[in-house]
Amino acid sequence: MAAGFPYFHSDVSVESEAIRRCWGWLFVWGILLLVAGTAAVLFPVLGTVFAIELLGFLFLLAAGGHLVAAFQARGWGGVLITLLCGIMYLFSGIVLLERPLLGAAAFVLFLAMMFFAVGVARMTAAIVHRFTGWGWAALSGFVSILLAVMIWRGFPDTALWLIGTFVGIDLIFAGWSWIMLGLAARQLPTAPA
């Protein structure tokens, strides 16, 4: 049943109840991602090593939030994609923190591949499963794919400023996706006793 774009609610009451119970956490997580993304956009050119370590930390933060979200909303249809995105962010963060001197160019190529993979995964899961708030997840995936294409086309000239700016943009859209999901989940009716 549709309740206005982009919210499409599942007929499964278990999913609705699971997502409604944790709406506040989803909303707060969206705010945190939005703040982290804004910070990354404001400080894009701090030096190669510092930028890579900062992004590694941001990826670990995003991984923790995605993994917690996956376990908090177990009955929600978007749990698998949330768990997979969390694992991708976790792996990316560990690599960046352990090898900061591999160079901005190598990181930029890695970032393009990661954005593309996460974007395809988000869009595919959103379109196939049509879980609550799938439209925002699909938009977030599309933006990630668009960022990957922009990185590839500007390589290697934009490596210094691009890293912080693109990660910030991705976190901002992911944050808005979680905020909108939380607000939509808050409006779900409670399950009858």
N, CA and C of each residue as an Amber inpcrd file, in Angstrom:
protein
   579
   0.8440000  -1.1760000   0.0000000   0.0000000   0.0000000   0.0000000
   0.8900000   1.2390000   0.0000000   0.5770000   2.2150000  -0.7990000
   1.3910000   3.4170000  -0.9200000   0.8410000   4.5140000  -0.0240000
   1.7300000   5.2730000   0.5660000   1.3390000   6.4040000   1.4010000
   2.0530000   7.6500000   0.9150000   2.1980000   7.7900000  -0.3930000
   2.8720000   8.9520000  -0.9590000   4.3300000   8.6530000  -1.2260000
   4.8350000   9.1350000  -2.3440000   6.2250000   8.8960000  -2.7120000
   7.1420000   9.5200000  -1.6880000   8.2530000   8.9150000  -1.3360000
   8.7580000   7.6220000  -1.7710000   8.4630000   6.5180000  -0.7650000
   7.5060000   6.6800000   0.0960000   7.2260000   5.6940000   1.1310000
   6.2880000   4.6240000   0.6160000   6.7530000   3.4030000   0.6300000
   5.9360000   2.2580000   0.2810000   6.0120000   1.3080000   1.4550000
   4.9040000   1.0290000   2.0710000   4.8850000   0.2110000   3.2750000
   4.5950000  -1.2340000   2.9400000   5.3380000  -2.1060000   3.5920000
   5.1320000  -3.5380000   3.4280000   3.8380000  -3.9420000   4.1120000
   3.2100000  -5.0090000   3.6190000   2.0140000  -5.5200000   4.2640000
   2.3490000  -6.3560000   5.4920000   3.6100000  -6.6240000   5.7260000
   4.0200000  -7.4600000   6.8400000   4.0430000  -6.6220000   8.1120000
   3.1560000  -6.9570000   9.0690000   3.0640000  -6.1680000  10.2950000
   4.3100000  -6.3180000  11.1640000   5.0170000  -7.4390000  11.0610000
   6.2370000  -7.6300000  11.8360000   7.2900000  -6.6150000  11.4160000
   7.4290000  -6.4030000  10.1130000   8.3930000  -5.4280000   9.6270000
   8.0220000  -4.0330000  10.0940000   6.7650000  -3.6850000   9.9840000
   6.3130000  -2.3560000  10.3870000   6.5610000  -2.1170000  11.8650000
   6.2790000  -3.1100000  12.6910000   6.4730000  -2.9520000  14.1350000
   7.9620000  -2.8380000  14.4690000   8.7890000  -3.6300000  13.8210000
  10.2310000  -3.5880000  14.0880000  10.8190000  -2.2280000  13.7240000
  10.4290000  -1.6990000  12.6080000  10.9760000  -0.4160000  12.1700000
  10.3760000   0.7410000  12.9780000   9.1150000   0.6330000  13.3770000
   8.4860000   1.6850000  14.1730000   9.1370000   1.8050000  15.5480000
   9.4980000   0.6670000  16.1500000  10.0960000   0.6780000  17.4870000
  11.4100000   1.4520000  17.5320000  12.1670000   1.4250000  16.4560000
  13.4980000   2.0500000  16.5040000  13.5720000   3.3250000  15.6590000
  12.4380000   3.9820000  15.4270000  12.4380000   5.1720000  14.5800000
  13.3680000   6.2550000  15.1140000  13.4150000   6.4360000  16.4260000
  14.2440000   7.4840000  17.0210000  15.7260000   7.2500000  16.7680000
  16.1480000   5.9890000  16.8950000  17.5400000   5.6670000  16.6420000
  17.8850000   5.9150000  15.1760000  17.0060000   5.5300000  14.2750000
  17.2410000   5.7550000  12.8450000  17.3750000   7.2430000  12.5490000
  16.5130000   8.0450000  13.1700000  16.5320000   9.4890000  12.9850000
  17.8420000  10.0810000  13.5100000  18.2520000   9.6860000  14.7230000
  19.4880000  10.2000000  15.3180000  20.6980000   9.7800000  14.4880000
  20.6980000   8.5320000  14.0110000  21.8030000   8.0800000  13.1740000
  21.8900000   8.9250000  11.9010000  20.7500000   9.2670000  11.3190000
  20.7410000  10.1380000  10.1500000  21.3450000  11.4930000  10.4490000
  21.0140000  12.0580000  11.6050000  21.5820000  13.3520000  12.0170000
  23.0990000  13.2380000  12.1550000  23.5780000  12.1590000  12.7980000
  25.0180000  11.9720000  12.9670000  25.7400000  11.8600000  11.6220000
  25.1610000  11.1040000  10.6840000  25.7580000  11.0010000   9.3590000
  25.7530000  12.3480000   8.6440000  24.6740000  13.1010000   8.8080000
  24.5760000  14.4220000   8.1930000  25.6570000  15.3580000   8.7310000
  25.8670000  15.3440000  10.0330000  26.9020000  16.1800000  10.6510000
  28.2900000  15.7480000  10.1890000  28.5610000  14.4320000  10.1860000
  29.8620000  13.9330000   9.7420000  30.1180000  14.3050000   8.2800000
  29.1020000  14.1990000   7.4400000  29.2440000  14.5490000   6.0280000
  29.5320000  16.0290000   5.8330000  28.8530000  16.8700000   6.5870000
  29.0840000  18.3120000   6.4950000  30.5150000  18.6520000   6.9050000
  31.0030000  18.0150000   7.9750000  32.3810000  18.2470000   8.4220000
  33.3780000  17.8440000   7.3410000  33.1270000  16.7260000   6.6820000
  34.0410000  16.2730000   5.6260000  34.0580000  17.2320000   4.4400000
  32.9100000  17.8260000   4.1140000  32.8530000  18.7880000   3.0090000
  33.5870000  20.0840000   3.3730000  33.5060000  20.4980000   4.6240000
  34.1320000  21.7500000   5.0370000  35.6600000  21.6700000   5.1360000
  36.2280000  20.4780000   5.3310000  37.6780000  20.3300000   5.5030000
  38.2750000  19.3280000   4.5070000  38.1440000  19.5800000   3.1970000
  38.5930000  18.5880000   2.2140000  40.1020000  18.5640000   1.9170000
  40.7800000  19.6870000   2.1580000  42.1900000  19.7520000   1.7710000
  43.0600000  19.9440000   3.0170000  43.2350000  18.9200000   3.7900000
  44.0350000  19.0030000   5.0210000  45.3650000  18.2790000   4.8840000
  45.6790000  17.8300000   3.7460000  46.8740000  17.0280000   3.5430000
  46.4700000  15.5860000   3.2920000  47.2520000  14.8820000   2.5020000
  46.8890000  13.5450000   2.0760000  46.7420000  12.5740000   3.2350000
  47.7160000  12.4960000   4.1120000  47.6760000  11.5170000   5.2020000
  46.5340000  11.8050000   6.1540000  46.3850000  13.0750000   6.5490000
  45.3240000  13.4240000   7.4810000  43.9570000  13.1530000   6.8880000
  43.7620000  13.4950000   5.6250000  42.4690000  13.2690000   4.9750000
  42.1320000  11.7860000   4.9000000  43.1340000  10.9730000   4.5580000
  42.8870000   9.5390000   4.4550000  42.5710000   8.9540000   5.8180000
  43.2810000   9.3620000   6.8670000  42.9900000   8.8550000   8.2080000
  41.6320000   9.3460000   8.7110000  41.2950000  10.5940000   8.4200000
  39.9750000  11.1080000   8.7910000  38.8750000  10.3010000   8.1110000
  39.0250000  10.0240000   6.8350000  38.0220000   9.2430000   6.1140000
  37.9690000   7.8050000   6.6180000  39.1100000   7.2460000   6.9730000
  39.1180000   5.9100000   7.5630000  38.2990000   5.8870000   8.8440000
  38.4540000   6.9090000   9.6760000  37.6570000   7.0170000  10.9050000
  36.1710000   7.1870000  10.5920000  35.8550000   8.0370000   9.6170000
  34.4590000   8.2290000   9.2410000  33.8330000   6.9340000   8.7150000
  34.6020000   6.1570000   7.9570000  34.0940000   4.8730000   7.4640000
  33.8400000   3.9160000   8.6270000  34.7320000   3.9030000   9.6220000
  34.5040000   3.0410000  10.7870000  33.2580000   3.4890000  11.5570000
  33.0580000   4.7890000  11.6610000  31.8600000   5.3110000  12.3090000
  30.6030000   4.8960000  11.5410000  30.6410000   5.0340000  10.2240000
  29.5070000   4.6210000   9.3930000  29.2680000   3.1200000   9.5000000
  30.3520000   2.3380000   9.5550000  30.2140000   0.8830000   9.6930000
  29.5160000   0.5390000  11.0000000  29.9350000   1.1680000  12.0800000
  29.3030000   0.8990000  13.3760000  27.8250000   1.2220000  13.3620000
  27.4650000   2.3450000  12.7900000  26.0550000   2.7200000  12.7150000
  25.2420000   1.7670000  11.8600000  25.7880000   1.3820000  10.7150000
  25.0770000   0.4420000   9.8460000  24.9090000  -0.9130000  10.5290000
  25.9710000  -1.3910000  11.1960000  25.8900000  -2.6880000  11.8580000
  24.9100000  -2.6560000  13.0320000  24.9420000  -1.5790000  13.8120000
  23.9740000  -1.4430000  14.9050000  22.5600000  -1.3570000  14.3360000
  22.3880000  -0.6000000  13.2720000  21.0590000  -0.4800000  12.6630000
  20.5580000  -1.8320000  12.1790000  21.4560000  -2.6400000  11.6130000
  21.0590000  -3.9560000  11.1150000  20.5630000  -4.8400000  12.2550000
  21.2000000  -4.7410000  13.4120000  20.7810000  -5.5760000  14.5340000
  19.6110000  -4.9740000  15.2940000  19.4230000  -3.6680000  15.2200000
  18.3010000  -3.0150000  15.8960000  16.9830000  -3.2640000  15.1790000
  17.0050000  -3.3810000  13.8760000  15.7750000  -3.5010000  13.0740000
  15.7340000  -4.8600000  12.3810000  15.8840000  -5.9360000  13.1480000
  15.9810000  -7.2760000  12.5690000  14.8050000  -7.6840000  11.6990000
  13.6090000  -7.2170000  11.9520000  12.4570000  -7.6110000  11.1580000
  12.2550000  -6.7910000   9.8900000  13.0740000  -5.7840000   9.6750000
  12.9540000  -4.8730000   8.5410000  13.5580000  -5.5180000   7.3010000
  12.9530000  -5.3240000   6.1480000  13.4250000  -5.9120000   4.9060000
  14.7520000  -5.3540000   4.4290000  15.1910000  -4.2220000   4.9310000
  16.4460000  -3.6140000   4.5080000  17.6360000  -4.0010000   5.3640000
  17.4800000  -5.0000000   6.2520000  18.5590000  -5.3700000   7.1670000
  19.7790000  -5.9030000   6.4200000  19.5770000  -6.7790000   5.4410000
  20.7130000  -7.3800000   4.7350000  21.5600000  -6.3260000   4.0380000
  20.9460000  -5.4030000   3.3230000  21.7290000  -4.3830000   2.6350000
  22.4090000  -3.4610000   3.6410000  21.7630000  -3.2000000   4.7720000
  22.3800000  -2.3740000   5.8020000  23.6040000  -3.0820000   6.3730000
  23.4950000  -4.3800000   6.6150000  24.6170000  -5.1640000   7.1190000
  25.7620000  -5.1910000   6.0990000  25.4520000  -5.4070000   4.8300000
  26.4810000  -5.4320000   3.7920000  27.1780000  -4.0770000   3.6520000
  26.4090000  -2.9940000   3.7050000  27.0160000  -1.6530000   3.6380000
  27.9220000  -1.4260000   4.8460000  27.4940000  -1.8770000   6.0170000
  28.3200000  -1.7560000   7.2180000  29.6330000  -2.4920000   7.0840000
  29.5940000  -3.6910000   6.5210000  30.8130000  -4.4780000   6.3200000
  31.7310000  -3.7840000   5.3190000  31.1730000  -3.2160000   4.2530000
  31.9830000  -2.4890000   3.2660000  32.6570000  -1.2730000   3.8910000
  31.8960000  -0.4970000   4.6780000  32.4710000   0.6580000   5.3550000
  33.5540000   0.2280000   6.3470000  33.3360000  -0.8670000   7.0730000
  34.3170000  -1.3650000   8.0360000  35.6220000  -1.7350000   7.3410000
  35.5410000  -2.5110000   6.2670000  36.7360000  -2.9080000   5.5160000
  37.4720000  -1.6760000   4.9760000  36.7490000  -0.7430000   4.4040000
  37.3640000   0.4640000   3.8390000  38.0870000   1.2620000   4.9110000
  37.4700000   1.4290000   6.0750000  38.0820000   2.1870000   7.1610000
  39.3650000   1.5640000   7.6710000  39.3610000   0.2400000   7.8350000
  40.5590000  -0.4580000   8.3170000  41.7080000  -0.2950000   7.3330000
  41.4490000  -0.4820000   6.0420000  42.4900000  -0.3420000   5.0250000
  43.0760000   1.0670000   5.0490000  42.2270000   2.0790000   5.1250000
  42.7130000   3.4630000   5.0850000  43.5390000   3.8240000   6.3070000
  43.1640000   3.3330000   7.4770000  43.9050000   3.6610000   8.6880000
  45.2410000   2.9090000   8.7670000  45.3120000   1.7150000   8.2190000
  46.5450000   0.9430000   8.2900000  47.5750000   1.3580000   7.2330000
  47.1580000   1.8810000   6.0950000  48.0700000   2.2160000   4.9930000
  47.8440000   3.6310000   4.4630000  48.0460000   4.6490000   5.2970000
  47.7350000   6.0160000   4.8460000  48.6630000   6.5610000   3.7680000
  49.8510000   5.9880000   3.6140000  50.8120000   6.5220000   2.6640000
  50.7830000   5.8360000   1.3000000  49.7960000   5.0450000   1.0330000
  49.7020000   4.4280000  -0.2930000  49.4760000   5.4630000  -1.3760000
  49.0430000   6.6220000  -0.9640000  48.9090000   7.7130000  -1.9260000
  47.4720000   8.0820000  -2.2030000  47.2620000   9.3440000  -2.4350000
  45.9280000   9.8530000  -2.7230000  45.3740000   9.2630000  -4.0180000
  46.2210000   9.0390000  -4.9910000  45.7370000   8.5100000  -6.2710000
  45.1580000   7.1150000  -6.1000000  45.8530000   6.2490000  -5.3660000
  45.3470000   4.8980000  -5.1320000  44.0480000   4.9600000  -4.3360000
  43.9890000   5.8490000  -3.3710000  42.7770000   5.9730000  -2.5740000
  41.6050000   6.4540000  -3.4240000  41.8540000   7.3900000  -4.3030000
  40.7840000   7.9120000  -5.1430000  40.1910000   6.8060000  -6.0150000
  41.0350000   5.9630000  -6.5790000  40.5230000   4.8420000  -7.3740000
  39.7410000   3.8560000  -6.5080000  40.2560000   3.5660000  -5.3200000
  39.5530000   2.6800000  -4.3860000  38.1990000   3.2790000  -4.0020000
  38.1790000   4.5800000  -3.7470000  36.9390000   5.2580000  -3.3720000
  35.9010000   5.1740000  -4.4880000  36.3450000   5.3310000  -5.7210000
  35.4150000   5.2200000  -6.8500000  34.8020000   3.8220000  -6.9070000
  35.6200000   2.7990000  -6.7250000  35.1000000   1.4250000  -6.7410000
  34.1320000   1.1780000  -5.5860000  34.4650000   1.6970000  -4.3890000
  33.6020000   1.5000000  -3.2320000  32.2550000   2.2140000  -3.4140000
  32.2900000   3.4580000  -3.8510000  31.0390000   4.1780000  -4.0880000
  30.1750000   3.4550000  -5.1180000  30.8070000   2.9400000  -6.1690000
  30.0520000   2.2360000  -7.2000000  29.4010000   0.9730000  -6.6230000
  30.1790000   0.1840000  -5.8840000  29.6520000  -1.0650000  -5.3160000
  28.5370000  -0.7980000  -4.3110000  28.7430000   0.1700000  -3.4300000
  27.7130000   0.5100000  -2.4340000  26.4680000   1.0480000  -3.1330000
  26.6590000   1.8820000  -4.1440000  25.5200000   2.4350000  -4.8740000
  24.7110000   1.3730000  -5.5760000  25.3900000   0.4580000  -6.2530000
  24.6850000  -0.6400000  -6.9260000  23.9540000  -1.5010000  -5.9000000
  24.6190000  -1.8130000  -4.7840000  23.9930000  -2.6420000  -3.7450000
  22.7630000  -1.9520000  -3.1640000  22.8700000  -0.6540000  -2.8550000
  21.7280000   0.0810000  -2.2950000  20.5610000   0.1230000  -3.2780000
  20.8590000   0.4870000  -4.5300000  19.7870000   0.5950000  -5.5260000
  19.1380000  -0.7620000  -5.7870000  19.9480000  -1.7920000  -5.9230000
  19.4120000  -3.1250000  -6.2080000  18.5140000  -3.5970000  -5.0750000
  19.0060000  -3.5020000  -3.8510000  18.2060000  -3.9540000  -2.7050000
  16.9220000  -3.1350000  -2.5740000  17.0230000  -1.8370000  -2.7820000
  15.8400000  -0.9860000  -2.6510000  14.7930000  -1.3230000  -3.7060000
  15.2270000  -1.5140000  -4.9380000  14.2860000  -1.7850000  -6.0330000
  13.7160000  -3.1940000  -5.9290000  14.5460000  -4.1580000  -5.5690000
  14.0820000  -5.5460000  -5.4990000  13.1730000  -5.7760000  -4.2990000
  13.5660000  -5.2720000  -3.1180000  12.8300000  -5.5790000  -1.8900000
  11.7270000  -4.5750000  -1.5610000  11.8340000  -3.3700000  -2.0700000
  10.8240000  -2.3210000  -1.8240000  10.4440000  -2.2320000  -0.3480000
  11.4530000  -2.2120000   0.5200000  11.2140000  -2.0770000   1.9510000
  10.7680000  -0.6540000   2.2650000  10.3350000  -0.4230000   3.4860000
   9.8590000   0.8880000   3.8930000  10.9500000   1.9280000   3.6530000
  10.6320000   2.9800000   2.9400000  11.5850000   4.0440000   2.6320000
  12.5470000   3.6850000   1.5050000  12.1640000   2.7450000   0.6550000
  13.0660000   2.2650000  -0.3960000  13.4470000   3.3550000  -1.3890000
  12.5840000   4.3200000  -1.6020000  12.8790000   5.4010000  -2.5500000
  14.0910000   6.2130000  -2.1330000  14.2000000   6.4860000  -0.8250000
  15.3570000   7.2390000  -0.3320000  16.6290000   6.4140000  -0.4320000
  16.5430000   5.1110000  -0.1560000  17.7110000   4.2360000  -0.2890000
  18.1590000   4.1620000  -1.7500000  17.2040000   4.0890000  -2.6830000
  17.5380000   4.0540000  -4.1040000  18.2090000   5.3620000  -4.5310000
  17.6930000   6.4980000  -4.0650000  18.3050000   7.7920000  -4.3770000
  19.7300000   7.8560000  -3.8300000  19.9210000   7.3820000  -2.5940000
  21.2500000   7.3610000  -1.9950000  22.2030000   6.5140000  -2.8390000
  21.7290000   5.3580000  -3.3310000  22.5470000   4.5060000  -4.1910000
  22.8900000   5.1770000  -5.5030000  21.9210000   5.8700000  -6.1000000
  22.1600000   6.5850000  -7.3570000  23.2280000   7.6590000  -7.1720000
  23.1620000   8.3930000  -6.0580000  24.1570000   9.4350000  -5.7830000
  25.5450000   8.8170000  -5.6270000  25.6350000   7.6630000  -4.9540000
  26.9320000   6.9930000  -4.8030000  27.5140000   6.6000000  -6.1600000
  26.6770000   6.0840000  -7.0620000  27.1460000   5.7220000  -8.4080000
  27.5900000   6.9740000  -9.1730000  26.8270000   8.0540000  -9.0730000
  27.1850000   9.3080000  -9.7250000  28.5410000   9.8210000  -9.2190000
  28.7780000   9.7360000  -7.9120000  30.0620000  10.1500000  -7.3470000
  31.2080000   9.3000000  -7.9000000  30.9820000   7.9980000  -8.0370000
  32.0130000   7.1140000  -8.5840000  32.3970000   7.5280000 -10.0070000
  31.4080000   7.8480000 -10.8300000  31.6730000   8.2690000 -12.2090000
  32.4350000   9.5940000 -12.2280000  32.0630000  10.5230000 -11.3640000
  32.7470000  11.8180000 -11.3100000  34.2120000  11.6600000 -10.8810000
  34.4720000  10.7690000  -9.9300000  35.8480000  10.5280000  -9.4950000
  36.6860000  10.0250000 -10.6660000  36.1640000   9.0370000 -11.3570000
  36.9020000   8.4390000 -12.4770000  37.2110000   9.4730000 -13.5610000
  36.2530000  10.3150000 -13.8760000  36.4340000  11.2890000 -14.9560000
  37.4190000  12.3910000 -14.5810000  37.5350000  12.7530000 -13.3060000
  38.4360000  13.8260000 -12.8890000  39.8100000  13.3590000 -12.4470000
  40.0390000  12.0710000 -12.4380000  41.2890000  11.5050000 -11.9420000
  42.4580000  11.8630000 -12.8520000  43.6450000  12.2010000 -12.3740000
  44.0990000  12.3240000 -10.9940000  44.1220000  13.7560000 -10.4730000
  43.7030000  14.7120000 -11.3060000  43.8400000  16.1390000 -10.9720000
  43.1320000  16.5600000  -9.6880000  42.0320000  15.9410000  -9.3700000
  41.2130000  16.4030000  -8.2480000  41.4180000  15.6110000  -6.9610000
  42.4800000  14.8110000  -6.8810000  42.6700000  13.8910000  -5.7570000
  42.7210000  14.5810000  -4.3940000  43.2870000  15.7730000  -4.2960000
  43.4280000  16.3920000  -2.9810000  42.1040000  16.8700000  -2.3860000
  41.3050000  17.5890000  -3.1350000  40.0540000  18.1330000  -2.5700000
  38.8950000  17.1610000  -2.7030000  38.9740000  16.2720000  -3.6560000
  37.8640000  15.3860000  -3.9620000  37.5270000  14.4070000  -2.8370000
  38.5190000  13.8940000  -2.1580000  38.3040000  12.8550000  -1.1540000
  37.3200000  13.3130000  -0.0830000  37.6200000  14.3890000   0.5820000
  36.7400000  14.8730000   1.6500000  35.3820000  15.3180000   1.1420000
  35.3640000  15.9650000  -0.0020000  34.1050000  16.4640000  -0.5540000
  33.1590000  15.3370000  -0.9280000  33.6390000  14.3360000  -1.6490000
  32.7610000  13.2510000  -2.0960000  32.2910000  12.3650000  -0.9490000
  33.1820000  12.0590000  -0.0210000  32.7520000  11.2630000   1.1320000
  31.7040000  12.0510000   1.9200000  31.9250000  13.3460000   2.0770000
  30.9460000  14.1770000   2.7730000  29.5980000  14.1750000   2.0900000
  29.5800000  14.2820000   0.7640000  28.3230000  14.2590000   0.0110000
  27.6170000  12.9220000   0.2050000  28.3680000  11.8280000   0.1390000
  27.7740000  10.5030000   0.3360000  27.1810000  10.3760000   1.7380000
  27.9030000  10.8290000   2.7540000  27.3880000  10.7470000   4.1260000
  26.1640000  11.6420000   4.3140000  26.1410000  12.7920000   3.6760000
  24.9760000  13.6790000   3.7760000  23.7410000  13.0030000   3.1930000
  23.8700000  12.4120000   2.0000000  22.7060000  11.7370000   1.4100000
  22.3020000  10.5010000   2.2030000  23.2810000   9.7530000   2.6940000
  22.9530000   8.6010000   3.5450000  22.2450000   9.0770000   4.8080000
  22.7130000  10.1810000   5.3790000  22.0710000  10.7390000   6.5710000
  20.6260000  11.1210000   6.3070000  20.3800000  11.8160000   5.1930000
  19.0010000  12.1800000   4.8620000  18.1430000  10.9440000   4.6310000
  18.7330000   9.9070000   4.0490000  18.0030000   8.6620000   3.8460000
  17.5500000   8.0790000   5.1840000  18.4480000   8.0380000   6.1660000
  18.0980000   7.5080000   7.4930000  17.1050000   8.4250000   8.2210000
  17.2630000   9.7310000   8.0740000  16.3290000  10.6680000   8.7030000
  14.9190000  10.4550000   8.1540000  14.7990000  10.3730000   6.8340000
  13.4830000  10.1750000   6.2180000  12.8890000   8.8160000   6.5950000
  13.7330000   7.7870000   6.6770000  13.2480000   6.4760000   7.0980000
  12.7460000   6.5340000   8.5350000  13.4940000   7.1850000   9.4120000
  13.0620000   7.3290000  10.8040000  11.7490000   8.0750000  10.9230000
  11.5970000   9.1740000  10.1710000  10.3490000   9.9370000  10.2150000
   9.1750000   9.1260000   9.6680000   9.4230000   8.3650000   8.5990000
   8.3590000   7.5130000   8.0450000   8.0040000   6.4120000   9.0310000
   9.0080000   5.8310000   9.6920000   8.7650000   4.7520000  10.6520000
   7.9900000   5.2620000  11.8490000   8.2250000   6.4890000  12.2460000
   7.5150000   7.0740000  13.3970000   6.0240000   7.1370000  13.1340000
   5.6280000   7.3180000  11.8860000   4.2210000   7.4640000  11.5310000
   3.5030000   6.1390000  11.3120000   4.2490000   5.0290000  11.3650000
   3.6080000   3.7280000  11.1960000   2.6830000   3.4500000  12.3690000
   1.5360000   2.8430000  12.1270000   0.6210000   2.5380000  13.2340000
   1.1910000   1.4190000  14.1050000   0.8210000   1.4280000  15.3730000
   1.2540000   0.3590000  16.2700000   0.4740000  -0.8850000  15.9780000
   1.1160000  -2.0350000  16.2250000   0.4540000  -3.3070000  15.9780000
  -0.6330000  -3.5310000  17.0030000  -1.8050000  -4.0720000  16.5810000
  -2.8670000  -4.3390000  17.5370000  -2.4390000  -5.4030000  18.5430000
  -2.8530000  -5.2460000  19.7910000  -2.4280000  -6.1740000  20.8500000
  -3.1280000  -7.5080000  20.7620000
